[in-house]
Amino acid sequence: MQTFEPIFLSRLQHYLFCPRQFALIELEGVWAENQWTAEGQVLHKKVNQPDQQKRGAIRTAWALRLANEELGIEGIADVVEYHKQENGTEIPYPIEYKRGKPKTHRADEVQLCAQALCLEEMHGITVPDGALFYGEVRRRTAVVFDTELRNLTQETIAACRMIVQTKLTPKAIYKSKKCSRCSLIDQCHPKGFHKSAAAWLAEQIKED
Amino acid sequence: MRPLRNVIYIQTQNSWLHKDNDNLVLKVEKETKARVPIHKLQGLVCFGQVTISPYLMAHCAENGITITFLNMFGKYLARVEGPVSGNVLLRRTQHLTGHSIEKSVAIAQTMLTGKLYNQRYVIRRYCRDYGEQISDKNVLAQLQTAEKRLTRCLTQLSDCKGIDTLMGREGEAAQVYFGVFKHLIRQPDFEFDTRRRRPPTDPVNALLSFCYTLLTHDCRSALETTGLDPASGFLHQLRSGRPSLALDLAEEFRPMVDRFVLSLINRKQLFIKDFETLPNGSVTLKEEPRRTLLAAWQDRKQDTLLHPWFEETVPIGLLPWLQAQVLARFLRGDCDSYVPFLWK
Ligand code: SF4
C-alpha cells in the first residue's frame, strides 16, 4: 500500500511550466494572486458545482472528484462525459476548461491524461481520449491518450513525487520569457541568487 | 516588483473602524472621516482608543492585513492576525537553524554588518553633504575618527565566534556612532548626548524610540507575509512575547530611521514645542506633530533606492519585505549566506 500524500492534478501543469514553481507552491505554500489566477478562478466557478445531466447517449458530470490511488494523484475534473456504447457500457470522456488558447507545451494534455488515468482506475476501463476546451478560441481540441502522452504523464507524476519527498526546492533557472509570465516571480527572485552571497558581501566590506 | 500597499496609522481618539462592502470606513462621533478600499492595505496600526468591528477584523485576517494596537506612546498592546501562513518547512528550518550556535552567529553577523555599514553611511553622507559647512575643525575630526572606528568594528565582526562578542562589537559601534550623533543635528534646540530608552527623556531619543517601533512593526509584517516566524530570532534572544526576528531584521534599517529622524529635525518639520514632558520625566511627541511624522514616514516609504544585491531600484517601503525574502531563500538553501541591505 502506498502511504504518500496525493499530488493534485492541477499541480502537474505547474511542474511542467517550471519545477521550481511547483516546489514553491507545493512545499513553501507560496501563492500569488494575480490577474492570471484570478481570471482562472472566475472561469472555473461556472463548472465547479457538482452536478450531472443526461442528454441522449451522453451523461455529463460536472466537478467530479477523481483519484488514482496507485499513482497517488487526485483532483477534480471540470467535466466528464459518459458516452454510452452500443453494448450498454459507458466510456468516460474528460473535458478540461482552459482560459486562453492551445499552448505549445503539453501541460494541459498531461493534466487531462492524468484525469484519464484516474478514471481508468476508478472504473476499471480504458479511456482512449478526451478534450480540452479553450476559452479564447471557444473550441474543443481532441486529445488522444497515446503511449507517449501516458509516459510523459507518469514521468511528470514521478518527478513531482520526488520533489515532495526530498522537500528540496530546485534552484531557479532564469528564462526571461518564462519568468516574466510567472505569477511567483516576486517570491522566487530567479535573477537574485546566481552569485555567491558570502563572497559578494565580503567584497563590499573590503572595497573601502 | 510587487506593489507597495499602505499601512494606515489611526490615531484619532475614539475612532470607530468598520467594513462597508470592500471599503474600510473610519468614523468619529458617527461622522464618516475616511473611506479606503481594503485591498490597498497592508496593515492597520491603531494608537490609543480606536475600536474595530469584528467583521473588519475577520476580513483583514483573511486577507493577510495585520492589525496592531499600540498605546498613545507607541507601546505595543495587541495584534490581530490571520492563520499562520502555510510555509511550515521554512519555519521548521528557521527553528532548526536557531538551534545551531554557529549558524545563528553567522546570520547575526551579516545582519550587524548591515547595521554598522549603514551607520557609517549616515556619517559619511553627512560629511559629504555638509562637510564644508562645518567650521569647527574639531567636529570634523571627530566625525572622521568615528568613521574610521566604525570601519574597524565592521571588519572585526567576522572574527566574532559568539553572540556575546558580536553584541560587544555592536555596543562599541553604537557608542562611537551615538557619540557623534549630536554633530549631525543642525537645530540647536535639539540636544542629544546619548541614546536613552525606557523612557526617553529628551525629544531626539523620543523620536528615535517612536520610529524604531514603527520600523519593528514593518519588519514584523514583512516576516509574517514571507512565512517566517517573527518570534524566533538569531541575534536577539528568545523571550516570550518578543518579536526577536523582527528586531534582528530591523537592525540593518535602524540607521535609515536615524537619518529620517535627523531630516525631520534639520528640515524643520518638527520643533521643540512639539514635544511635552510627562510627570515621570519621559518626553513624547504631541498628537498633531505625530500626524506630521506619520505622513512623512509614509512618504519616505515611496522613495526609491538601489538595492545593490538585486541591482534593482526599489521603494524603501519594500526593503523589509525584500530582506525577509532573502532570509527565507537563504534558509531554504538558495544561497550561501544572508545578505543585508547595504546603503550606498
Ligand atoms: S520566476 Fe522563473 S524560475 Fe522562478 S518559479 Fe517562476 S518560472 Fe520558475
mmCIF file of C-alpha atoms in Angstrom, chain A:
data_model
loop_
_atom_site.group_PDB
_atom_site.id
_atom_site.type_symbol
_atom_site.label_atom_id
_atom_site.label_comp_id
_atom_site.label_asym_id
_atom_site.label_seq_id
_atom_site.Cartn_x
_atom_site.Cartn_y
_atom_site.Cartn_z
ATOM 1 C CA MET A 1 0.000 0.000 0.000
ATOM 2 C CA GLN A 2 1.220 3.484 -0.857
ATOM 3 C CA THR A 3 1.405 5.828 2.084
ATOM 4 C CA PHE A 4 2.300 9.076 0.383
ATOM 5 C CA GLU A 5 0.221 12.181 0.147
ATOM 6 C CA PRO A 6 -1.572 12.576 -3.166
ATOM 7 C CA ILE A 7 -0.437 15.161 -5.662
ATOM 8 C CA PHE A 8 -3.128 17.429 -7.043
ATOM 9 C CA LEU A 9 -3.835 17.103 -10.732
ATOM 10 C CA SER A 10 -3.707 20.855 -11.197
ATOM 11 C CA ARG A 11 -0.161 20.964 -9.831
ATOM 12 C CA LEU A 12 1.220 18.848 -12.658
ATOM 13 C CA GLN A 13 0.946 21.766 -15.034
ATOM 14 C CA HIS A 14 2.926 23.903 -12.570
ATOM 15 C CA TYR A 15 5.700 21.335 -12.672
ATOM 16 C CA LEU A 16 5.716 21.278 -16.454
ATOM 17 C CA PHE A 17 5.791 25.067 -16.581
ATOM 18 C CA CYS A 18 8.657 25.179 -14.082
ATOM 19 C CA PRO A 19 9.721 22.606 -11.466
ATOM 20 C CA ARG A 20 10.673 25.399 -9.097
ATOM 21 C CA GLN A 21 7.226 26.927 -9.376
ATOM 22 C CA PHE A 22 5.758 23.566 -8.409
ATOM 23 C CA ALA A 23 8.058 23.379 -5.375
ATOM 24 C CA LEU A 24 7.336 26.941 -4.270
ATOM 25 C CA ILE A 25 3.612 26.215 -4.271
ATOM 26 C CA GLU A 26 3.705 22.647 -3.013
ATOM 27 C CA LEU A 27 6.467 22.869 -0.405
ATOM 28 C CA GLU A 28 6.573 26.502 0.551
ATOM 29 C CA GLY A 29 2.924 27.477 0.340
ATOM 30 C CA VAL A 30 3.790 30.426 -1.848
ATOM 31 C CA TRP A 31 0.866 31.735 -3.772
ATOM 32 C CA ALA A 32 0.402 34.966 -5.619
ATOM 33 C CA GLU A 33 -2.978 36.134 -6.661
ATOM 34 C CA ASN A 34 -2.629 37.959 -9.917
ATOM 35 C CA GLN A 35 -4.789 38.588 -12.877
ATOM 36 C CA TRP A 36 -3.902 35.244 -14.334
ATOM 37 C CA THR A 37 -5.005 33.211 -11.353
ATOM 38 C CA ALA A 38 -7.999 35.434 -10.603
ATOM 39 C CA GLU A 39 -9.398 35.040 -14.099
ATOM 40 C CA GLY A 40 -8.778 31.352 -13.998
ATOM 41 C CA GLN A 41 -10.934 31.116 -10.906
ATOM 42 C CA VAL A 42 -13.792 33.069 -12.417
ATOM 43 C CA LEU A 43 -13.821 30.758 -15.395
ATOM 44 C CA HIS A 44 -13.699 27.722 -13.161
ATOM 45 C CA LYS A 45 -16.548 28.877 -10.953
ATOM 46 C CA LYS A 46 -19.037 28.027 -13.679
ATOM 47 C CA VAL A 47 -18.011 24.415 -13.691
ATOM 48 C CA ASN A 48 -17.197 23.994 -10.024
ATOM 49 C CA GLN A 49 -20.638 22.905 -8.820
ATOM 50 C CA PRO A 50 -21.004 19.110 -8.722
ATOM 51 C CA ASP A 51 -23.921 18.244 -10.985
ATOM 52 C CA GLN A 52 -24.995 15.807 -13.639
ATOM 53 C CA GLN A 53 -27.310 15.807 -16.621
ATOM 54 C CA LYS A 54 -28.406 13.299 -19.196
ATOM 55 C CA ARG A 55 -28.926 14.036 -22.836
ATOM 56 C CA GLY A 56 -29.400 11.197 -25.324
ATOM 57 C CA ALA A 57 -26.488 8.804 -25.164
ATOM 58 C CA ILE A 58 -24.367 11.223 -23.126
ATOM 59 C CA ARG A 59 -24.478 11.658 -19.383
ATOM 60 C CA THR A 60 -22.480 14.663 -18.219
ATOM 61 C CA ALA A 61 -20.941 15.102 -14.760
ATOM 62 C CA TRP A 62 -19.502 18.400 -13.551
ATOM 63 C CA ALA A 63 -16.887 18.943 -10.864
ATOM 64 C CA LEU A 64 -16.239 15.263 -10.446
ATOM 65 C CA ARG A 65 -13.753 14.119 -7.798
ATOM 66 C CA LEU A 66 -11.079 11.876 -9.217
ATOM 67 C CA ALA A 67 -8.201 9.867 -7.793
ATOM 68 C CA ASN A 68 -5.732 7.213 -8.743
ATOM 69 C CA GLU A 69 -4.502 5.586 -5.557
ATOM 70 C CA GLU A 70 -1.669 3.697 -7.112
ATOM 71 C CA LEU A 71 -0.173 6.773 -8.734
ATOM 72 C CA GLY A 72 -1.018 8.951 -5.736
ATOM 73 C CA ILE A 73 -2.859 11.685 -7.589
ATOM 74 C CA GLU A 74 -6.202 13.315 -7.024
ATOM 75 C CA GLY A 75 -8.223 16.268 -8.109
ATOM 76 C CA ILE A 76 -11.436 17.492 -9.626
ATOM 77 C CA ALA A 77 -12.404 17.152 -13.264
ATOM 78 C CA ASP A 78 -14.280 20.104 -14.737
ATOM 79 C CA VAL A 79 -16.487 17.914 -16.908
ATOM 80 C CA VAL A 80 -16.643 14.211 -17.628
ATOM 81 C CA GLU A 81 -18.996 12.990 -20.314
ATOM 82 C CA TYR A 82 -20.037 9.361 -20.169
ATOM 83 C CA HIS A 83 -20.597 8.161 -23.701
ATOM 84 C CA LYS A 84 -22.978 5.193 -23.933
ATOM 85 C CA GLN A 85 -21.753 2.431 -26.216
ATOM 86 C CA GLU A 86 -23.938 0.088 -28.204
ATOM 87 C CA ASN A 87 -23.233 -2.733 -25.784
ATOM 88 C CA GLY A 88 -24.568 -0.601 -22.955
ATOM 89 C CA THR A 89 -21.243 0.276 -21.281
ATOM 90 C CA GLU A 90 -20.288 3.874 -20.674
ATOM 91 C CA ILE A 91 -16.891 5.270 -21.595
ATOM 92 C CA PRO A 92 -15.772 8.368 -19.696
ATOM 93 C CA TYR A 93 -14.609 11.314 -21.779
ATOM 94 C CA PRO A 94 -12.876 14.023 -19.690
ATOM 95 C CA ILE A 95 -13.060 17.658 -20.782
ATOM 96 C CA GLU A 96 -10.962 20.340 -19.168
ATOM 97 C CA TYR A 97 -11.684 24.048 -19.500
ATOM 98 C CA LYS A 98 -8.733 26.354 -20.046
ATOM 99 C CA ARG A 99 -8.509 30.071 -20.317
ATOM 100 C CA GLY A 100 -6.567 31.282 -23.328
ATOM 101 C CA LYS A 101 -5.625 29.274 -26.347
ATOM 102 C CA PRO A 102 -3.912 25.955 -27.118
ATOM 103 C CA LYS A 103 -0.309 26.024 -25.890
ATOM 104 C CA THR A 104 2.881 24.806 -27.438
ATOM 105 C CA HIS A 105 3.927 22.825 -24.348
ATOM 106 C CA ARG A 106 1.988 19.784 -23.259
ATOM 107 C CA ALA A 107 0.974 20.767 -19.710
ATOM 108 C CA ASP A 108 -2.757 20.830 -20.459
ATOM 109 C CA GLU A 109 -2.640 17.473 -22.200
ATOM 110 C CA VAL A 110 -0.743 15.942 -19.279
ATOM 111 C CA GLN A 111 -3.301 17.203 -16.797
ATOM 112 C CA LEU A 112 -6.103 15.759 -18.900
ATOM 113 C CA CYS A 113 -4.288 12.461 -19.349
ATOM 114 C CA ALA A 114 -3.813 12.246 -15.573
ATOM 115 C CA GLN A 115 -7.582 12.602 -15.231
ATOM 116 C CA ALA A 116 -7.976 9.743 -17.662
ATOM 117 C CA LEU A 117 -5.604 7.616 -15.567
ATOM 118 C CA CYS A 118 -7.821 8.301 -12.563
ATOM 119 C CA LEU A 119 -10.978 7.424 -14.454
ATOM 120 C CA GLU A 120 -9.370 4.211 -15.692
ATOM 121 C CA GLU A 121 -8.552 3.086 -12.169
ATOM 122 C CA MET A 122 -11.933 4.128 -10.794
ATOM 123 C CA HIS A 123 -13.983 2.400 -13.491
ATOM 124 C CA GLY A 124 -11.600 -0.385 -14.478
ATOM 125 C CA ILE A 125 -11.938 0.632 -18.078
ATOM 126 C CA THR A 126 -9.670 2.073 -20.766
ATOM 127 C CA VAL A 127 -10.162 5.762 -21.508
ATOM 128 C CA PRO A 128 -8.896 6.366 -25.032
ATOM 129 C CA ASP A 129 -9.455 10.106 -25.462
ATOM 130 C CA GLY A 130 -10.761 13.396 -24.093
ATOM 131 C CA ALA A 131 -10.831 17.080 -24.976
ATOM 132 C CA LEU A 132 -9.522 20.471 -23.948
ATOM 133 C CA PHE A 133 -11.823 23.452 -24.271
ATOM 134 C CA TYR A 134 -10.013 26.758 -24.720
ATOM 135 C CA GLY A 135 -11.922 29.863 -23.645
ATOM 136 C CA GLU A 136 -10.253 32.242 -26.037
ATOM 137 C CA VAL A 137 -10.898 30.271 -29.198
ATOM 138 C CA ARG A 138 -14.104 28.658 -27.837
ATOM 139 C CA ARG A 139 -13.236 25.358 -29.373
ATOM 140 C CA ARG A 140 -12.737 21.772 -28.303
ATOM 141 C CA THR A 141 -9.393 20.206 -29.105
ATOM 142 C CA ALA A 142 -9.489 16.431 -29.055
ATOM 143 C CA VAL A 143 -6.668 14.690 -27.165
ATOM 144 C CA VAL A 144 -5.747 11.046 -27.689
ATOM 145 C CA PHE A 145 -4.134 9.324 -24.720
ATOM 146 C CA ASP A 146 -1.401 7.513 -26.610
ATOM 147 C CA THR A 147 1.639 5.787 -25.144
ATOM 148 C CA GLU A 148 3.820 8.830 -25.483
ATOM 149 C CA LEU A 149 1.424 11.087 -23.547
ATOM 150 C CA ARG A 150 0.820 8.401 -20.946
ATOM 151 C CA ASN A 151 4.583 8.035 -20.413
ATOM 152 C CA LEU A 152 5.081 11.767 -20.143
ATOM 153 C CA THR A 153 2.269 11.962 -17.599
ATOM 154 C CA GLN A 154 3.716 9.160 -15.481
ATOM 155 C CA GLU A 155 7.179 10.726 -15.602
ATOM 156 C CA THR A 156 5.771 14.068 -14.525
ATOM 157 C CA ILE A 157 3.968 12.499 -11.591
ATOM 158 C CA ALA A 158 7.167 10.709 -10.553
ATOM 159 C CA ALA A 159 9.203 13.925 -10.783
ATOM 160 C CA CYS A 160 6.664 15.792 -8.642
ATOM 161 C CA ARG A 161 6.714 12.981 -6.111
ATOM 162 C CA MET A 162 10.500 13.281 -5.943
ATOM 163 C CA ILE A 163 10.283 16.960 -5.008
ATOM 164 C CA VAL A 164 7.609 16.302 -2.406
ATOM 165 C CA GLN A 165 9.667 13.530 -0.830
ATOM 166 C CA THR A 166 13.055 15.213 -0.808
ATOM 167 C CA LYS A 167 11.461 18.552 0.207
ATOM 168 C CA LEU A 168 14.118 20.313 -1.856
ATOM 169 C CA THR A 169 13.175 23.349 -3.886
ATOM 170 C CA PRO A 170 15.018 23.253 -7.228
ATOM 171 C CA LYS A 171 17.238 26.244 -7.942
ATOM 172 C CA ALA A 172 15.875 28.926 -10.220
ATOM 173 C CA ILE A 173 16.867 28.858 -13.841
ATOM 174 C CA TYR A 174 16.121 32.284 -15.211
ATOM 175 C CA LYS A 175 14.495 32.426 -18.629
ATOM 176 C CA SER A 176 13.128 35.864 -19.297
ATOM 177 C CA LYS A 177 10.192 34.791 -21.428
ATOM 178 C CA LYS A 178 9.002 32.210 -18.958
ATOM 179 C CA CYS A 179 9.778 34.051 -15.730
ATOM 180 C CA SER A 180 8.079 37.253 -16.840
ATOM 181 C CA ARG A 181 4.842 35.292 -17.169
ATOM 182 C CA CYS A 182 5.294 33.565 -13.833
ATOM 183 C CA SER A 183 2.965 34.640 -11.043
ATOM 184 C CA LEU A 184 5.613 33.810 -8.431
ATOM 185 C CA ILE A 185 8.472 35.863 -9.826
ATOM 186 C CA ASP A 186 8.473 38.240 -6.832
ATOM 187 C CA GLN A 187 8.844 35.407 -4.353
ATOM 188 C CA CYS A 188 11.219 33.362 -6.492
ATOM 189 C CA HIS A 189 13.802 36.038 -7.357
ATOM 190 C CA PRO A 190 15.111 33.998 -10.301
ATOM 191 C CA LYS A 191 17.787 36.586 -11.051
ATOM 192 C CA GLY A 192 18.859 37.320 -7.498
ATOM 193 C CA PHE A 193 20.725 34.283 -6.338
ATOM 194 C CA HIS A 194 23.095 33.389 -9.127
ATOM 195 C CA LYS A 195 26.156 34.763 -7.319
ATOM 196 C CA SER A 196 27.772 33.736 -4.048
ATOM 197 C CA ALA A 197 26.244 35.877 -1.327
ATOM 198 C CA ALA A 198 29.135 35.378 1.093
ATOM 199 C CA ALA A 199 31.726 36.392 -1.495
ATOM 200 C CA TRP A 200 29.667 39.378 -2.574
ATOM 201 C CA LEU A 201 29.292 40.616 0.984
ATOM 202 C CA ALA A 202 32.989 40.185 1.742
ATOM 203 C CA GLU A 203 33.800 42.130 -1.410
ATOM 204 C CA GLN A 204 31.535 45.028 -0.389
ATOM 205 C CA ILE A 205 33.165 45.295 3.029
ATOM 206 C CA LYS A 206 36.658 45.163 1.601
ATOM 207 C CA GLU A 207 36.005 47.787 -1.042
ATOM 208 C CA ASP A 208 36.749 50.762 1.148
#
